[in-house]
mmCIF file of C-alpha atoms in Angstrom:
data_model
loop_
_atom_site.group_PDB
_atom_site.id
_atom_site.type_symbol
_atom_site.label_atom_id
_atom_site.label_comp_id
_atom_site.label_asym_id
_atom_site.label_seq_id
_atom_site.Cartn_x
_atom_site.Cartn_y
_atom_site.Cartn_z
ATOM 1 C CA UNK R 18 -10.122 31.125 42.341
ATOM 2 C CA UNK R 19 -7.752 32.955 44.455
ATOM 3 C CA UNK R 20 -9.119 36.343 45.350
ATOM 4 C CA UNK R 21 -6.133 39.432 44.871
ATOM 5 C CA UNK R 22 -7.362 41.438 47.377
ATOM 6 C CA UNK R 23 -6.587 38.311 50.155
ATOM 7 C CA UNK R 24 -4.149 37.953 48.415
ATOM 8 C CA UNK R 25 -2.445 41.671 49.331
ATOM 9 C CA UNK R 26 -4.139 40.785 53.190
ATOM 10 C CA UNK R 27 -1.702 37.607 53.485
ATOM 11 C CA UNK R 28 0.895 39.576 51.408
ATOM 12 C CA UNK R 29 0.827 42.532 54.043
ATOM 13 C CA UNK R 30 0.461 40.171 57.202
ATOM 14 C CA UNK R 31 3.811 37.905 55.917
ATOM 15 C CA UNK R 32 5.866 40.791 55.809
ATOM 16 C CA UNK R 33 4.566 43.278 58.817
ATOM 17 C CA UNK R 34 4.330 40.256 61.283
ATOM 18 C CA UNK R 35 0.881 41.391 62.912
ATOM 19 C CA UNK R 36 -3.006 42.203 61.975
ATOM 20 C CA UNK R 37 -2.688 45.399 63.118
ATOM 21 C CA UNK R 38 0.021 46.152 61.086
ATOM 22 C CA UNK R 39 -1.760 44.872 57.892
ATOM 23 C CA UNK R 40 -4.545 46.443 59.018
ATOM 24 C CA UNK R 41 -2.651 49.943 59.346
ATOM 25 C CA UNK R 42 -0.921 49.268 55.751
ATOM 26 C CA UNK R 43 -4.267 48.367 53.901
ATOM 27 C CA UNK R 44 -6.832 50.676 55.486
ATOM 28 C CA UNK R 45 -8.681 48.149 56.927
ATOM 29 C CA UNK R 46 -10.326 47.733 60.251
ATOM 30 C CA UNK R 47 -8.893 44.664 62.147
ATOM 31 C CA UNK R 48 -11.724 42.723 61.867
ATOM 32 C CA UNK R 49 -11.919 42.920 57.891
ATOM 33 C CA UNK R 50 -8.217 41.737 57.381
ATOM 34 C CA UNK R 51 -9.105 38.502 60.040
ATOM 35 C CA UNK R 52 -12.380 38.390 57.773
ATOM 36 C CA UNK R 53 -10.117 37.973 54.466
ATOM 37 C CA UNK R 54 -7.774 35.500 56.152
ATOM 38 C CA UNK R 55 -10.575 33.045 57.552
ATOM 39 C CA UNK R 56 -12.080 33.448 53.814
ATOM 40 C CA UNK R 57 -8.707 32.845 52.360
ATOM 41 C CA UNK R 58 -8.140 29.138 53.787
ATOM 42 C CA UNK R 59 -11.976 28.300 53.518
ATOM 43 C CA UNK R 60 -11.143 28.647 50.055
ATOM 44 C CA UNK R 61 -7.398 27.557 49.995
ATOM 45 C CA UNK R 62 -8.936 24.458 52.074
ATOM 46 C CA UNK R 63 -5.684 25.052 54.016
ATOM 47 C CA UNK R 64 -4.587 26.097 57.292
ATOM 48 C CA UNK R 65 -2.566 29.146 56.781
ATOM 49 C CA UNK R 66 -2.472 30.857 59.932
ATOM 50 C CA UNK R 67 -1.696 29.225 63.594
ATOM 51 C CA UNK R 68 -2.168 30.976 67.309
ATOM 52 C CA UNK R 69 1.644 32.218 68.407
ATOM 53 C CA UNK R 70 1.126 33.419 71.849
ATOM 54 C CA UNK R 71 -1.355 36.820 71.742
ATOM 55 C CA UNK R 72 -0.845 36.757 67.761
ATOM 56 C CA UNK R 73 -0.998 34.802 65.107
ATOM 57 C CA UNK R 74 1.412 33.384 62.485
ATOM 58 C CA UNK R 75 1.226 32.049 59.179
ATOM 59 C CA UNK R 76 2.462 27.916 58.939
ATOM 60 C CA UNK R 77 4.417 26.835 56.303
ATOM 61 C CA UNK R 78 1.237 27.017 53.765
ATOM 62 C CA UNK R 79 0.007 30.014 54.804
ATOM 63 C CA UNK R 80 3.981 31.265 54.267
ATOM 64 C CA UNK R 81 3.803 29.121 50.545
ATOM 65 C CA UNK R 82 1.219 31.290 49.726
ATOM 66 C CA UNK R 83 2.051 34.502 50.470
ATOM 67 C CA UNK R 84 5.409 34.037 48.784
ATOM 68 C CA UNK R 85 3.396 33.462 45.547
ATOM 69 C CA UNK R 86 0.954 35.802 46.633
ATOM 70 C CA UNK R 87 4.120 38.435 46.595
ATOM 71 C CA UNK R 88 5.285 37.505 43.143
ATOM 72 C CA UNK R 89 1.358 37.894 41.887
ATOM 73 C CA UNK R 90 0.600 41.088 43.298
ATOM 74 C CA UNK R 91 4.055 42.060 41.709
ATOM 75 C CA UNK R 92 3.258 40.644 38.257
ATOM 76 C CA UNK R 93 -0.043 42.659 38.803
ATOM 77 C CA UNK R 94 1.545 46.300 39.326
ATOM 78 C CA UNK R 95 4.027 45.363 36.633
ATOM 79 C CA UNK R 96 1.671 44.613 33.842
ATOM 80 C CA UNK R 97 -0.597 47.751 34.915
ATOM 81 C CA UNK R 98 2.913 49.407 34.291
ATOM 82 C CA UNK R 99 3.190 47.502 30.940
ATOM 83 C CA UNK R 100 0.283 48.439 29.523
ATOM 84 C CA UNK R 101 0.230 52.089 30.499
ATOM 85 C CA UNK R 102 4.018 52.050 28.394
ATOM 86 C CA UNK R 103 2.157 50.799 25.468
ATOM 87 C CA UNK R 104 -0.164 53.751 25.560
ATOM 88 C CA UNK R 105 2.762 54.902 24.363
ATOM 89 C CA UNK R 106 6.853 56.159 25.878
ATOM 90 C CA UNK R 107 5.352 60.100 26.671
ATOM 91 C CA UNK R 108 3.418 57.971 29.475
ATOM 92 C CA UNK R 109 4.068 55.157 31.917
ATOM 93 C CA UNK R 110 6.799 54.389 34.160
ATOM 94 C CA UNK R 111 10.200 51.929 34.408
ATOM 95 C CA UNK R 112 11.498 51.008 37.643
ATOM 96 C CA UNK R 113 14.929 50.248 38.435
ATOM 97 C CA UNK R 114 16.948 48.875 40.879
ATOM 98 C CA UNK R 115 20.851 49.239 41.106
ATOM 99 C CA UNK R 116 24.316 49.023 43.231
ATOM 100 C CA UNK R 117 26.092 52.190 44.319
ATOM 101 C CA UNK R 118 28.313 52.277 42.003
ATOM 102 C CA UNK R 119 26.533 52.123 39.379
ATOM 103 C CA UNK R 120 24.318 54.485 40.700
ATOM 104 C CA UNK R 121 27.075 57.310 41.009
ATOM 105 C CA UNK R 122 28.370 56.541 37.503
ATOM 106 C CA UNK R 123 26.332 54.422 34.661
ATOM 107 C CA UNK R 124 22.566 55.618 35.656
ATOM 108 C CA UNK R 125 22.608 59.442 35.612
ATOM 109 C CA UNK R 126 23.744 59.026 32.149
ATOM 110 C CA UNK R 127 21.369 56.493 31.035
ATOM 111 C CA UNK R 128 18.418 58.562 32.714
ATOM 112 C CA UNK R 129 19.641 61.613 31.137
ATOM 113 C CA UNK R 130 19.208 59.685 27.894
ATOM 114 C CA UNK R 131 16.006 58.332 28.753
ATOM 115 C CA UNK R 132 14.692 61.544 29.731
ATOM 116 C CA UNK R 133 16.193 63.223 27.106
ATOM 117 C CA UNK R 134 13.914 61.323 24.354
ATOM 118 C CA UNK R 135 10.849 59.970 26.612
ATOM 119 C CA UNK R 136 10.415 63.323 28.912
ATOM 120 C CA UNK R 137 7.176 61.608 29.718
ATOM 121 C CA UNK R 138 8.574 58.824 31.070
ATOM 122 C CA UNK R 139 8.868 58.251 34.872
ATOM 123 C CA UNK R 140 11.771 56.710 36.301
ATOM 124 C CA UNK R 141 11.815 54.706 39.740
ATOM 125 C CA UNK R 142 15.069 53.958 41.246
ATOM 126 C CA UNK R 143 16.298 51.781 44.422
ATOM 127 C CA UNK R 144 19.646 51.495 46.044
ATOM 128 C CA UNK R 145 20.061 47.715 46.621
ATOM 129 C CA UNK R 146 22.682 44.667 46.105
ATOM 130 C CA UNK R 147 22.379 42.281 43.304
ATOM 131 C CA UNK R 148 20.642 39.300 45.710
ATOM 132 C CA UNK R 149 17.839 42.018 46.911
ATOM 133 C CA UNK R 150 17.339 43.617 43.309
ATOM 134 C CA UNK R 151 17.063 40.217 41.505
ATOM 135 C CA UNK R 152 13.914 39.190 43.757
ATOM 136 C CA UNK R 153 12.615 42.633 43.271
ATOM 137 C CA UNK R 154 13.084 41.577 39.645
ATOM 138 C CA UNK R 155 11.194 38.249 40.606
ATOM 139 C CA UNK R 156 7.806 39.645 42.327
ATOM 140 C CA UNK R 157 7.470 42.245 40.052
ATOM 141 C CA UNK R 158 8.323 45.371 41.848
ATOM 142 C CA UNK R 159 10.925 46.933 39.525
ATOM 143 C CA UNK R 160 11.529 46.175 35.761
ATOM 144 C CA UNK R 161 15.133 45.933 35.438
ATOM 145 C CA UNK R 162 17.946 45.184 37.739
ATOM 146 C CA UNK R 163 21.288 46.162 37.270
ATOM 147 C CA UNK R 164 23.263 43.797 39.287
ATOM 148 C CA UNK R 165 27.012 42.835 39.312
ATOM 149 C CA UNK R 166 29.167 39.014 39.379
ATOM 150 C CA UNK R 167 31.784 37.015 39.135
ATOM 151 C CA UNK R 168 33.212 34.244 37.237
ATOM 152 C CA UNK R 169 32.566 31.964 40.599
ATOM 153 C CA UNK R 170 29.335 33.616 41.755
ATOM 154 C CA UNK R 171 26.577 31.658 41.727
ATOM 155 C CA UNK R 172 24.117 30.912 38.948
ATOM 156 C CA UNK R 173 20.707 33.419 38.757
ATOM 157 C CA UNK R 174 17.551 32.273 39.457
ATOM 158 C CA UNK R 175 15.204 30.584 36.741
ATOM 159 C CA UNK R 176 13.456 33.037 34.173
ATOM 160 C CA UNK R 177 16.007 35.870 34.846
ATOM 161 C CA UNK R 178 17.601 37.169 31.844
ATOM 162 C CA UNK R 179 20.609 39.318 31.691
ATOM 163 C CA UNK R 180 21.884 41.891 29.454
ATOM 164 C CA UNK R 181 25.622 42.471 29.335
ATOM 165 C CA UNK R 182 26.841 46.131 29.925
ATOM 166 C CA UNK R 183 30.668 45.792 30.466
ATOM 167 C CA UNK R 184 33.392 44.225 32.457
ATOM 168 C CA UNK R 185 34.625 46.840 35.401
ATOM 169 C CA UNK R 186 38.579 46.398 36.387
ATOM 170 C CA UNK R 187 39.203 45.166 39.871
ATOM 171 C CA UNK R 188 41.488 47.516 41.620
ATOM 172 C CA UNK R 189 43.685 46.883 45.359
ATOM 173 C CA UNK R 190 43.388 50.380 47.242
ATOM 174 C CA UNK R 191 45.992 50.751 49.705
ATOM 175 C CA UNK R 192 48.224 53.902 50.609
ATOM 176 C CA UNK R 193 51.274 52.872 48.343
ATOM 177 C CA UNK R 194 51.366 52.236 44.614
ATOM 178 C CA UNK R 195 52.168 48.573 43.292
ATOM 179 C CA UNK R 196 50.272 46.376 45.515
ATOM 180 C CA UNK R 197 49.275 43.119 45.243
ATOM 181 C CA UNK R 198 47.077 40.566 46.834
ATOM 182 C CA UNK R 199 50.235 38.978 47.445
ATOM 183 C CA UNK R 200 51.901 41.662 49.141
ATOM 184 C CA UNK R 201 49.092 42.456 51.486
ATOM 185 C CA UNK R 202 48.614 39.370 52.523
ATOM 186 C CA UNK R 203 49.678 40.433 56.436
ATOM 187 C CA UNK R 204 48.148 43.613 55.986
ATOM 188 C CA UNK R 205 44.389 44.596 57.743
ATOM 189 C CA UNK R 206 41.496 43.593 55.159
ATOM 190 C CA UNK R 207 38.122 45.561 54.846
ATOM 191 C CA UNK R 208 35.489 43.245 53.368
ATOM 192 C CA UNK R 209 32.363 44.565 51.088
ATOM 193 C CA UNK R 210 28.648 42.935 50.691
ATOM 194 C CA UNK R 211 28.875 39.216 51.121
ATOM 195 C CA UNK R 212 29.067 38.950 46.903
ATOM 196 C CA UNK R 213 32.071 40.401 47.382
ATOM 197 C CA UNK R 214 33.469 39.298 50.615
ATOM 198 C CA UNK R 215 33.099 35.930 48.984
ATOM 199 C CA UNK R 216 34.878 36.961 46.112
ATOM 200 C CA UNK R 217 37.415 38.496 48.092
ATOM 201 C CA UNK R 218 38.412 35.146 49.958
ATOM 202 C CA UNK R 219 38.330 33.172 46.432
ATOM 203 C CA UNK R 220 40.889 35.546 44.948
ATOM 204 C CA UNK R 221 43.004 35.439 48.420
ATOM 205 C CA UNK R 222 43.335 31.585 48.646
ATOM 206 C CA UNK R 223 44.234 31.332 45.154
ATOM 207 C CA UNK R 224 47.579 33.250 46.619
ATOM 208 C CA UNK R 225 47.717 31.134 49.461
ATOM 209 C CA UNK R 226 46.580 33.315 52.024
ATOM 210 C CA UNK R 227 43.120 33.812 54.262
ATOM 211 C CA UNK R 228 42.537 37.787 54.828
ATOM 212 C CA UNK R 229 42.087 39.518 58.423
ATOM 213 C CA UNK R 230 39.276 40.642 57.674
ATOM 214 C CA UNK R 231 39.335 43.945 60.445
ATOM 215 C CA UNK R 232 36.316 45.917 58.577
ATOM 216 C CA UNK R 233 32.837 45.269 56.888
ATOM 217 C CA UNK R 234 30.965 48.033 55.018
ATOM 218 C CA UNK R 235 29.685 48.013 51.718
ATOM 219 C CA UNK R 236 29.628 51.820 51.177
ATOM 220 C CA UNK R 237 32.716 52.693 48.945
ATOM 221 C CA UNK R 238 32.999 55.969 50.801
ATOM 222 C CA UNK R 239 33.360 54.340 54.451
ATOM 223 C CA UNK R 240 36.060 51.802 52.416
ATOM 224 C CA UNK R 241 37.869 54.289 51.037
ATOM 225 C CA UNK R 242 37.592 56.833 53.992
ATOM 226 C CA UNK R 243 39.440 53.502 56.312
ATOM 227 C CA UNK R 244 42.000 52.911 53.664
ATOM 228 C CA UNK R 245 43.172 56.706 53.242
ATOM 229 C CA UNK R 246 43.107 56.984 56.948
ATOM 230 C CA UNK R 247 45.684 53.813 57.258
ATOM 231 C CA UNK R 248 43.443 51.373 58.800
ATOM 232 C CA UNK R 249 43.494 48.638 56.133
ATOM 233 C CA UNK R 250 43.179 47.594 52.390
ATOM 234 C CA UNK R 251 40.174 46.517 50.359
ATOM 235 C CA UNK R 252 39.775 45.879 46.550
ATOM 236 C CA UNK R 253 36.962 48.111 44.492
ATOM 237 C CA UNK R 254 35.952 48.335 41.222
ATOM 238 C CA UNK R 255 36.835 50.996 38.962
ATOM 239 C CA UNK R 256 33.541 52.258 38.431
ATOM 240 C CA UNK R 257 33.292 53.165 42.392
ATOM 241 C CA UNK R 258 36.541 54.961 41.742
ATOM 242 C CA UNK R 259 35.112 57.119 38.939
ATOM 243 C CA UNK R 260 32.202 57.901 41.365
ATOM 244 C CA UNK R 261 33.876 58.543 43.964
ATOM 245 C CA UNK R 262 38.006 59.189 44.841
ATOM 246 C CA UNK R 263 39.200 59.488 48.459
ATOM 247 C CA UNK R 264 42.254 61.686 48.643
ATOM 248 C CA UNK R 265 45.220 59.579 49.732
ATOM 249 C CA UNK R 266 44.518 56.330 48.482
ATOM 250 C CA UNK R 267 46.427 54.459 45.560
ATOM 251 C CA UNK R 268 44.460 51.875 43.358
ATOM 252 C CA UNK R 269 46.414 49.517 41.753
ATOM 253 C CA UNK R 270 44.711 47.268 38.974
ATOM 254 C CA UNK R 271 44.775 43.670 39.967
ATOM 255 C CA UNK R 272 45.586 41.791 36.347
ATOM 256 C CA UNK R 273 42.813 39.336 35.041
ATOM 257 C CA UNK R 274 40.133 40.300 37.958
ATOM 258 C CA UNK R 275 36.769 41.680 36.501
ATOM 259 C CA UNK R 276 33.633 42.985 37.501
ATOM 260 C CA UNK R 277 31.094 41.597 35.305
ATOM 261 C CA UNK R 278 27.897 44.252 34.808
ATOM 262 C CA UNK R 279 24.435 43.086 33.513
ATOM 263 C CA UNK R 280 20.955 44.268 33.084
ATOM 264 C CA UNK R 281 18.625 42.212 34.202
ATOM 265 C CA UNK R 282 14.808 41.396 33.088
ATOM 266 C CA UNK R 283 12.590 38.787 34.121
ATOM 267 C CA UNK R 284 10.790 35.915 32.152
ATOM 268 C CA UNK R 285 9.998 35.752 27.547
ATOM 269 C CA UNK R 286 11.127 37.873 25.740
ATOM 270 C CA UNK R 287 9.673 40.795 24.219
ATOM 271 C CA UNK R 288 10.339 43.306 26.742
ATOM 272 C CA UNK R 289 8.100 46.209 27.363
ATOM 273 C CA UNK R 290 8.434 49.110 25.321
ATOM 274 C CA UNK R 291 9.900 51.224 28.524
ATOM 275 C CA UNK R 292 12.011 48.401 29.567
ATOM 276 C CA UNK R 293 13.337 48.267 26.395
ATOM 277 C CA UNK R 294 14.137 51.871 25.997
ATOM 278 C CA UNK R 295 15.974 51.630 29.147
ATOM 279 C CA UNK R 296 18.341 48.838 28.424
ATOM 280 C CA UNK R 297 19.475 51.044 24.997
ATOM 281 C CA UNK R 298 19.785 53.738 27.405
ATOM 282 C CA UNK R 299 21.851 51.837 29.914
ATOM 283 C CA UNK R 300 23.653 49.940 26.862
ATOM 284 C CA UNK R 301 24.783 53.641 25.276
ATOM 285 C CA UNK R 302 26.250 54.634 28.920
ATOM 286 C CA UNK R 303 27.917 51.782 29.747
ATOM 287 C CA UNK R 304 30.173 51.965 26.166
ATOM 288 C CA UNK R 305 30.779 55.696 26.727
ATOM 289 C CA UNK R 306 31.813 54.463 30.549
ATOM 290 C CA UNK R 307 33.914 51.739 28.754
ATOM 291 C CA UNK R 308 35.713 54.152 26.571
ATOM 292 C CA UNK R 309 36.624 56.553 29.794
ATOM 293 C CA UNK R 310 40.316 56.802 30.759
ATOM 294 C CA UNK R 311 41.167 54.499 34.049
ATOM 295 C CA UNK R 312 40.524 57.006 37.103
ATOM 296 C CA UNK R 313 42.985 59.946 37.898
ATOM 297 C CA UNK R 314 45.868 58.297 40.115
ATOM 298 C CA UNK R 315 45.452 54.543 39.259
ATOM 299 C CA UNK R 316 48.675 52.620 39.569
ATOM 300 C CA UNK R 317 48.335 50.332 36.104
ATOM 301 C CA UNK R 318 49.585 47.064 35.612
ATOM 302 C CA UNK R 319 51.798 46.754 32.579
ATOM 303 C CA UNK R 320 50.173 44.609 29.493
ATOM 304 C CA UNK R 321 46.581 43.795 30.359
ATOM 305 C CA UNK R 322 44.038 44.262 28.281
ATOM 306 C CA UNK R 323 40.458 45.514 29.437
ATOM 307 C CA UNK R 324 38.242 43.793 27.525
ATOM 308 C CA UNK R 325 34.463 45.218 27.446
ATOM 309 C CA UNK R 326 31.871 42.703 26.539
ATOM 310 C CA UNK R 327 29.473 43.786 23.711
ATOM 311 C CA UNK R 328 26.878 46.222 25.250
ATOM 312 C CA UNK R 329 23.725 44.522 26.256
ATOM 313 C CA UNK R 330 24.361 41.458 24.769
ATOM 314 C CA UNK R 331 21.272 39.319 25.819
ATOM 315 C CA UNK R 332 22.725 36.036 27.556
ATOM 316 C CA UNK R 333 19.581 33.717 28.597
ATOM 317 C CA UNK R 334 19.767 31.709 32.043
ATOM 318 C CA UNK R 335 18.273 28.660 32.171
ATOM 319 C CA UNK R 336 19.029 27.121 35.338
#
């Protein structure tokens, strides 16, 4: 039987690259974490780690391994988190993991909530893209994810489970009202994360066009701060408009382009009394978010409908 405590040794040494560094993390003497790792594949009967000049490395077991080793450890600190919610809501802890702008509009209403009727409760919360919170989601180091997609984004991984919030308008900022994809296409492009980058080209070669892509960021301020200042266009969803408005910029709703907004949990249903308690939390924000007037200044296209998915609708992925 696999012991945890090698287990957090090979864990440490995958992702700090050295002994020393493991040895720094886990408050062990050199020796003892090279102790645990020759006890590891004596008992593994596997060769996990191979000599890489004045270091070591781990081979493609010993890597294997301390990927699962990751998601065990995770599974570990999550059900210690589990149990300590069952004690009861005025104790234990939910950890989350979100996208900026989500962060500056949905959450602080959904942890006011949360706080509001589980004071006891304590609230984690990371700043991260959908790709890095789902495998935080995976190995157990946060409890729900909030992440965002789009009708051509790729499938989630097996076991994840998401919760709908709402559907978020895609907008064109530019400097003049009544833009278009179509009428930018000469104009200087500023790309987001790569989810949306992606998503950015798939919506541009449906008009026939490939974007000059001058700009990358994926902070909404930096985009918006390049747009008002002339230097090129970029799409963004409304709810990074609500939390945050450059002065000078137009946003002009592009018709039929959404934003699609989950919560999502990992593995069977039932979900942890805290986890649970969150997703109402985060359901109850995102309708009062839904029901919000478009932000101030928002160039509106004429007959489309915003439709809002039903709040935390639970859609299983089996993939």
């Amino acid at each position: 039987m696999l012991d945890v405590t090698r287990l957090r040794v090979i864990d440490a040494l995958a992702r700090l690259g050295s002994v020393t560094a493991a040895a720094k993390e886990l408050h062990y003497t050199q020796p003892t974490v090279s102790h645990h790792l020759a006890r590891l594949e004596a008992e593994t009967g596997a060769q996990l780690l191979q000599r890489a000049g004045r270091g070591i490395r781990l081979t493609s077991a010993g890597q294997l391994l301390a990927s699962r080793a990751s998601e065990i450890l995770g599974r570990i600190d999550a059900a210690d988190a589990e149990l300590a919610a069952h004690v009861g809501l005025s104790a234990g802890r939910v950890r989350l993991a979100s996208f900026s702008s989500v962060i500056g509009s949905l959450i602080p209403r959904a942890v006011a909530v949360l706080t509001d009727r589980h004071p006891g409760l304590q609230i984690g919360l990371t700043d991260t893209q959908p790709p890095e919170a789902l495998e935080l989601l995976r190995t157990g180091k946060i409890d729900v994810a909030i992440i965002f997609r789009y009708h051509d984004t790729e499938p989630e991984p097996e076991n994840v489970r998401l919760h709908h919030l709402l559907d978020d308008p895609l907008y064109v900022l530019s400097t003049r009202p009544g833009q278009t994809l179509s009428t930018l296409r000469d104009a200087t492009w500023i790309a987001g994360c790569a989810r949306c980058r992606r998503h950015l080209l798939s919506m541009c070669a449906e008009e026939g066009f490939e974007p000059r892509i001058g700009y990358t960021s994926d902070d909404m301020v930096v985009m918006q701060a390049l747009v008002a200042a002339g230097l090129g266009v970029t799409t963004s969803p409304g709810l990074a408009l609500r939390a945050h408005r450059a002065t000078g910029i137009v946003a002009s709703e592009l018709p039929g382009s959404l934003q699609h907004i989950y919560a999502a949990t990992y593995g069977e249903p039932p979900d942890p009394p805290a986890t649970t308690a969150l997703l109402a939390a985060l359901a109850e924000a995102a309708a009062s978010v839904g029901d919000a007037p478009p932000p101030a200044g928002t160039a509106m296209a004429t007959g489309h409908p915003r439709p809002l998915g039903p709040a935390a609708a639970t859609v299983a992925k089996r993939i």
